[in-house]
Amino acid sequence: MSNKDPEPKLVYLLPNLMTAGNLVCGFMAVLQIFEGTILRETEGTNWLMHYERSLFFILAAFIFDMLDGRVARLGGQESPFGREFDSLADVVSFGVAPALLVFKIVLNDLPERTGWIIASVYLLCGALRLARFNVLASQPNGGSMKEFTGFPIPAAAGLIASITLMLLSLYEADKQIGNWKWLLAGLMIFLSWMMFSKVKYPSFKALDWRVQRPIPKLLVVCMLVAAVIIYYQYSLAVLFTGYLIYGFVRPYVSKAWRPELDEEED
C-alpha cells in the first residue's frame, strides 16, 4: 500500500462512548422537563425536583462533552465521525433541552407565540454554530484548540438553564417567575447572537490538568468547587455568567494574569 493512501476511517470506542453519554444525558434532561411540567400543571408535588434533575443532566452532558475530545486527543483518535457525532449530541443536550426547559417554564406564557419563536431561534442558532465549527475544524489551520470564537453552545445551555433554576427556586411557591420571564426571553435572544459573535473564549478542552499547582492554589480550587456544589442553585448561574462576561473583558486583562484565568499559552 502506498504511503500516500489515506488512513482507514476508524470509529474509536472510548471517545464515542463519552459522546453517547452526552446524548443520553440530553435525552434524560428532556424527559425530566416533561415530568416536571406534568406535575406542575396538575398541582403535583416535587415538580421543581424534576427541573433540577434536568439541569443536572445538562451539566453531566457538559462534562461528557469535555471528556470526549480530550480522550480522543490523548489517544490520537480524533476522527470526522467523532466530530459529527459530537455535534449531533450537542444539538440535543445543549440546544433542544435548554430551549425546551425555558419554553415550558416561561416562554409559553409570552403573547402571540413569541416564546415559540425565541426558543426556535435559539435552537437554530445553536445548530448553525455547531455546523460552522465543524466546517472550520475540518479545514487546515481552522482555528486554535485553545479558544472558541463566539460563545460555545454548552456554556450557553448551562447559563440559561442555571439562571432559570435559580429564579424558580426563588419563586417556587408561585410556580411562576412573573416579569423575570422577559429577562429570560431577552437572554435567549442575546445568547443566540453571542454564539455567532467574534468574542473569543478560552476552551476548557485545551486545559492541561497535569500541570502542577501550588498547594494553596489547589486548596482554593477545591473550596470553590465545594461552594459550587453546596450552593448550586445560585453558584452555577454566577459561574456561567462570569464566563460570559470574561469573554468581553479578556482582551483587557493583563497578559501576566491571563494564564491564571484560562489556559497557559504554549
Short mmCIF file of C-alpha atoms in Angstrom, two decimals:
data_model
loop_
_atom_site.label_atom_id
_atom_site.label_comp_id
_atom_site.label_asym_id
_atom_site.label_seq_id
_atom_site.Cartn_x
_atom_site.Cartn_y
_atom_site.Cartn_z
CA MET A 1 0.00 0.00 0.00
CA SER A 2 1.35 3.40 -0.93
CA ASN A 3 2.24 5.85 1.83
CA LYS A 4 0.00 8.35 0.09
CA ASP A 5 -3.08 6.20 0.58
CA PRO A 6 -5.47 7.69 3.13
CA GLU A 7 -5.63 6.01 6.50
CA PRO A 8 -8.79 3.98 7.09
CA LYS A 9 -11.51 5.87 8.91
CA LEU A 10 -11.98 4.11 12.23
CA VAL A 11 -14.73 4.54 14.78
CA TYR A 12 -12.96 4.51 18.12
CA LEU A 13 -14.90 3.19 21.06
CA LEU A 14 -13.94 5.21 24.14
CA PRO A 15 -14.28 8.79 22.80
CA ASN A 16 -17.60 7.94 21.18
CA LEU A 17 -18.83 6.36 24.42
CA MET A 18 -18.26 9.76 26.01
CA THR A 19 -20.29 11.37 23.23
CA ALA A 20 -23.00 8.73 23.69
CA GLY A 21 -23.12 9.68 27.36
CA ASN A 22 -23.58 13.30 26.32
CA LEU A 23 -26.50 12.36 24.07
CA VAL A 24 -28.19 10.14 26.67
CA CYS A 25 -27.90 12.88 29.31
CA GLY A 26 -29.54 15.32 26.90
CA PHE A 27 -32.40 12.91 26.31
CA MET A 28 -32.83 12.31 30.04
CA ALA A 29 -32.95 16.08 30.59
CA VAL A 30 -35.82 16.31 28.10
CA LEU A 31 -37.70 13.53 29.89
CA GLN A 32 -37.25 15.26 33.25
CA ILE A 33 -38.58 18.51 31.81
CA PHE A 34 -41.77 16.77 30.69
CA GLU A 35 -42.13 15.07 34.09
CA GLY A 36 -41.78 18.40 35.89
CA THR A 37 -44.24 20.10 33.57
CA ILE A 38 -46.90 17.43 34.10
CA LEU A 39 -46.59 17.69 37.90
CA ARG A 40 -46.58 21.48 37.80
CA GLU A 41 -49.72 21.70 35.65
CA THR A 42 -51.63 19.07 37.68
CA GLU A 43 -50.83 20.64 41.05
CA GLY A 44 -48.48 17.79 41.87
CA THR A 45 -45.60 17.94 44.33
CA ASN A 46 -41.84 17.83 43.74
CA TRP A 47 -42.20 19.36 40.29
CA LEU A 48 -39.16 21.58 40.87
CA MET A 49 -37.07 18.49 41.61
CA HIS A 50 -37.55 17.27 38.03
CA TYR A 51 -36.46 20.63 36.62
CA GLU A 52 -33.38 20.48 38.85
CA ARG A 53 -32.64 17.00 37.59
CA SER A 54 -32.86 18.28 34.02
CA LEU A 55 -30.21 20.84 34.91
CA PHE A 56 -28.01 18.13 36.39
CA PHE A 57 -28.33 16.07 33.22
CA ILE A 58 -27.42 19.10 31.10
CA LEU A 59 -24.34 19.64 33.29
CA ALA A 60 -23.46 15.95 33.07
CA ALA A 61 -23.69 16.25 29.29
CA PHE A 62 -21.35 19.24 29.60
CA ILE A 63 -18.79 17.05 31.40
CA PHE A 64 -19.10 14.25 28.84
CA ASP A 65 -18.64 16.83 26.08
CA MET A 66 -15.35 17.95 27.63
CA LEU A 67 -14.16 14.38 28.11
CA ASP A 68 -14.83 13.04 24.62
CA GLY A 69 -12.50 15.44 22.83
CA ARG A 70 -9.79 15.12 25.48
CA VAL A 71 -9.89 11.29 25.40
CA ALA A 72 -9.73 11.36 21.61
CA ARG A 73 -6.75 13.73 21.56
CA LEU A 74 -4.84 11.84 24.24
CA GLY A 75 -5.17 8.65 22.21
CA GLY A 76 -4.63 10.31 18.85
CA GLN A 77 -8.10 9.11 17.86
CA GLU A 78 -9.81 12.23 16.53
CA SER A 79 -11.95 11.43 13.51
CA PRO A 80 -14.54 13.08 11.26
CA PHE A 81 -17.10 10.57 12.55
CA GLY A 82 -16.48 11.61 16.16
CA ARG A 83 -16.74 15.29 15.28
CA GLU A 84 -20.11 14.83 13.57
CA PHE A 85 -21.43 12.53 16.31
CA ASP A 86 -20.41 15.08 18.93
CA SER A 87 -22.32 17.85 17.16
CA LEU A 88 -25.46 15.74 16.90
CA ALA A 89 -25.30 15.05 20.64
CA ASP A 90 -24.70 18.75 21.36
CA VAL A 91 -27.82 19.74 19.43
CA VAL A 92 -29.93 17.57 21.75
CA SER A 93 -28.16 18.30 25.06
CA PHE A 94 -27.38 21.99 24.61
CA GLY A 95 -29.95 23.03 22.02
CA VAL A 96 -33.20 21.11 22.44
CA ALA A 97 -33.01 20.51 26.23
CA PRO A 98 -32.39 24.10 27.44
CA ALA A 99 -34.74 25.59 24.84
CA LEU A 100 -37.48 23.21 25.99
CA LEU A 101 -36.72 23.90 29.66
CA VAL A 102 -37.10 27.66 29.28
CA PHE A 103 -40.09 27.32 26.97
CA LYS A 104 -42.02 25.09 29.34
CA ILE A 105 -41.31 27.29 32.34
CA VAL A 106 -41.71 30.83 30.99
CA LEU A 107 -41.72 31.32 27.23
CA ASN A 108 -45.03 29.53 26.81
CA ASP A 109 -46.67 32.44 28.69
CA LEU A 110 -45.48 35.09 26.24
CA PRO A 111 -48.15 36.53 23.92
CA GLU A 112 -48.70 35.69 20.26
CA ARG A 113 -46.46 32.62 20.16
CA THR A 114 -43.43 34.80 20.85
CA GLY A 115 -41.97 32.09 23.04
CA TRP A 116 -42.13 29.58 20.22
CA ILE A 117 -40.13 31.92 18.00
CA ILE A 118 -37.49 32.70 20.65
CA ALA A 119 -36.93 29.04 21.54
CA SER A 120 -36.73 28.12 17.84
CA VAL A 121 -34.23 30.90 17.10
CA TYR A 122 -32.01 29.73 19.98
CA LEU A 123 -32.11 26.13 18.74
CA LEU A 124 -31.45 27.17 15.14
CA CYS A 125 -28.51 29.41 16.04
CA GLY A 126 -27.02 26.66 18.18
CA ALA A 127 -27.25 24.14 15.34
CA LEU A 128 -25.77 26.61 12.85
CA ARG A 129 -22.90 27.39 15.20
CA LEU A 130 -22.07 23.70 15.54
CA ALA A 131 -22.16 23.32 11.76
CA ARG A 132 -19.83 26.31 11.35
CA PHE A 133 -17.47 24.89 13.98
CA ASN A 134 -17.29 21.55 12.15
CA VAL A 135 -16.57 23.24 8.83
CA LEU A 136 -13.76 25.32 10.32
CA ALA A 137 -12.34 22.36 12.26
CA SER A 138 -12.12 20.27 9.09
CA GLN A 139 -10.00 22.87 7.32
CA PRO A 140 -6.22 23.18 7.69
CA ASN A 141 -5.43 25.70 10.43
CA GLY A 142 -9.14 26.05 11.00
CA GLY A 143 -8.77 27.51 14.45
CA SER A 144 -6.97 27.25 17.75
CA MET A 145 -7.92 24.40 20.04
CA LYS A 146 -7.34 26.73 22.98
CA GLU A 147 -10.17 29.16 22.31
CA PHE A 148 -13.62 29.44 20.80
CA THR A 149 -14.84 32.22 18.54
CA GLY A 150 -18.31 33.02 19.80
CA PHE A 151 -19.97 31.80 22.98
CA PRO A 152 -19.91 27.96 22.97
CA ILE A 153 -23.32 26.29 22.97
CA PRO A 154 -22.60 24.08 26.04
CA ALA A 155 -21.89 27.22 28.08
CA ALA A 156 -25.00 28.91 26.66
CA ALA A 157 -27.07 25.91 27.74
CA GLY A 158 -25.55 25.94 31.21
CA LEU A 159 -26.16 29.68 31.59
CA ILE A 160 -29.80 29.70 30.51
CA ALA A 161 -30.65 26.55 32.48
CA SER A 162 -28.90 27.65 35.70
CA ILE A 163 -30.49 31.12 35.70
CA THR A 164 -33.91 29.57 35.08
CA LEU A 165 -33.46 27.18 38.01
CA MET A 166 -32.21 29.99 40.25
CA LEU A 167 -35.34 32.05 39.55
CA LEU A 168 -37.55 29.01 40.06
CA SER A 169 -36.01 28.33 43.45
CA LEU A 170 -36.81 31.91 44.48
CA TYR A 171 -40.41 31.74 43.24
CA GLU A 172 -41.14 28.08 43.91
CA ALA A 173 -44.36 28.79 45.85
CA ASP A 174 -45.80 30.87 42.99
CA LYS A 175 -44.88 28.30 40.30
CA GLN A 176 -44.04 31.25 38.03
CA ILE A 177 -41.39 33.95 37.92
CA GLY A 178 -43.51 36.94 36.89
CA ASN A 179 -41.81 39.64 34.87
CA TRP A 180 -38.48 37.81 35.05
CA LYS A 181 -39.74 35.87 32.04
CA TRP A 182 -38.86 38.87 29.89
CA LEU A 183 -35.28 38.72 31.15
CA LEU A 184 -35.02 35.06 30.17
CA ALA A 185 -36.54 35.77 26.77
CA GLY A 186 -34.02 38.56 26.17
CA LEU A 187 -31.18 36.37 27.44
CA MET A 188 -32.01 33.62 24.97
CA ILE A 189 -32.02 36.13 22.10
CA PHE A 190 -28.71 37.58 23.31
CA LEU A 191 -27.10 34.13 23.59
CA SER A 192 -28.34 33.27 20.12
CA TRP A 193 -26.42 36.28 18.82
CA MET A 194 -23.39 35.60 21.03
CA MET A 195 -22.95 32.13 19.53
CA PHE A 196 -22.17 33.85 16.21
CA SER A 197 -20.19 36.75 17.63
CA LYS A 198 -16.45 37.31 17.25
CA VAL A 199 -15.86 37.34 21.01
CA LYS A 200 -13.21 34.78 21.95
CA TYR A 201 -13.49 32.45 24.93
CA PRO A 202 -10.94 30.04 26.42
CA SER A 203 -11.60 26.41 25.63
CA PHE A 204 -11.79 24.05 28.60
CA LYS A 205 -10.85 21.23 26.23
CA ALA A 206 -7.35 22.69 25.97
CA LEU A 207 -6.63 22.74 29.69
CA ASP A 208 -3.74 20.56 30.80
CA TRP A 209 -4.91 19.01 34.06
CA ARG A 210 -1.45 17.51 34.61
CA VAL A 211 0.13 20.91 35.21
CA GLN A 212 1.45 21.11 38.77
CA ARG A 213 -0.11 23.74 41.02
CA PRO A 214 1.00 25.05 44.43
CA ILE A 215 -0.92 23.54 47.33
CA PRO A 216 -2.56 26.88 48.37
CA LYS A 217 -3.99 27.33 44.86
CA LEU A 218 -5.16 23.73 44.85
CA LEU A 219 -6.95 24.28 48.15
CA VAL A 220 -8.64 27.40 46.80
CA VAL A 221 -9.84 25.48 43.75
CA CYS A 222 -11.21 22.68 45.97
CA MET A 223 -13.03 25.21 48.15
CA LEU A 224 -14.56 26.87 45.10
CA VAL A 225 -15.72 23.51 43.74
CA ALA A 226 -17.25 22.64 47.11
CA ALA A 227 -19.05 26.02 47.24
CA VAL A 228 -20.43 25.48 43.72
CA ILE A 229 -21.77 22.05 44.71
CA ILE A 230 -23.31 23.18 48.01
CA TYR A 231 -24.91 26.36 46.68
CA TYR A 232 -25.58 25.07 43.18
CA GLN A 233 -28.95 26.83 42.90
CA TYR A 234 -27.12 30.16 42.78
CA SER A 235 -23.44 29.43 42.19
CA LEU A 236 -23.92 27.79 38.78
CA ALA A 237 -25.69 30.88 37.48
CA VAL A 238 -22.85 33.05 38.80
CA LEU A 239 -20.23 30.73 37.31
CA PHE A 240 -21.69 30.69 33.79
CA THR A 241 -22.45 34.41 33.89
CA GLY A 242 -18.85 35.07 34.85
CA TYR A 243 -17.66 33.01 31.88
CA LEU A 244 -19.93 35.03 29.57
CA ILE A 245 -18.60 38.35 30.89
CA TYR A 246 -14.99 37.15 30.82
CA GLY A 247 -15.09 37.00 27.03
CA PHE A 248 -15.68 40.76 26.92
CA VAL A 249 -13.02 41.72 29.50
CA ARG A 250 -10.43 39.13 28.43
CA PRO A 251 -8.76 41.37 25.80
CA TYR A 252 -8.15 43.98 28.50
CA VAL A 253 -6.80 41.56 31.11
CA SER A 254 -3.08 41.77 31.71
CA LYS A 255 -1.15 39.09 29.87
CA ALA A 256 0.54 38.28 33.17
CA TRP A 257 -2.84 37.43 34.69
CA ARG A 258 -4.46 35.75 31.70
CA PRO A 259 -2.69 32.34 32.04
CA GLU A 260 -4.03 32.16 35.59
CA LEU A 261 -7.60 32.80 34.40
CA ASP A 262 -7.66 30.39 31.50
CA GLU A 263 -5.19 28.02 29.89
CA GLU A 264 -1.46 28.63 29.68
CA GLU A 265 -0.26 29.53 26.21
CA ASP A 266 2.38 27.34 24.65
#
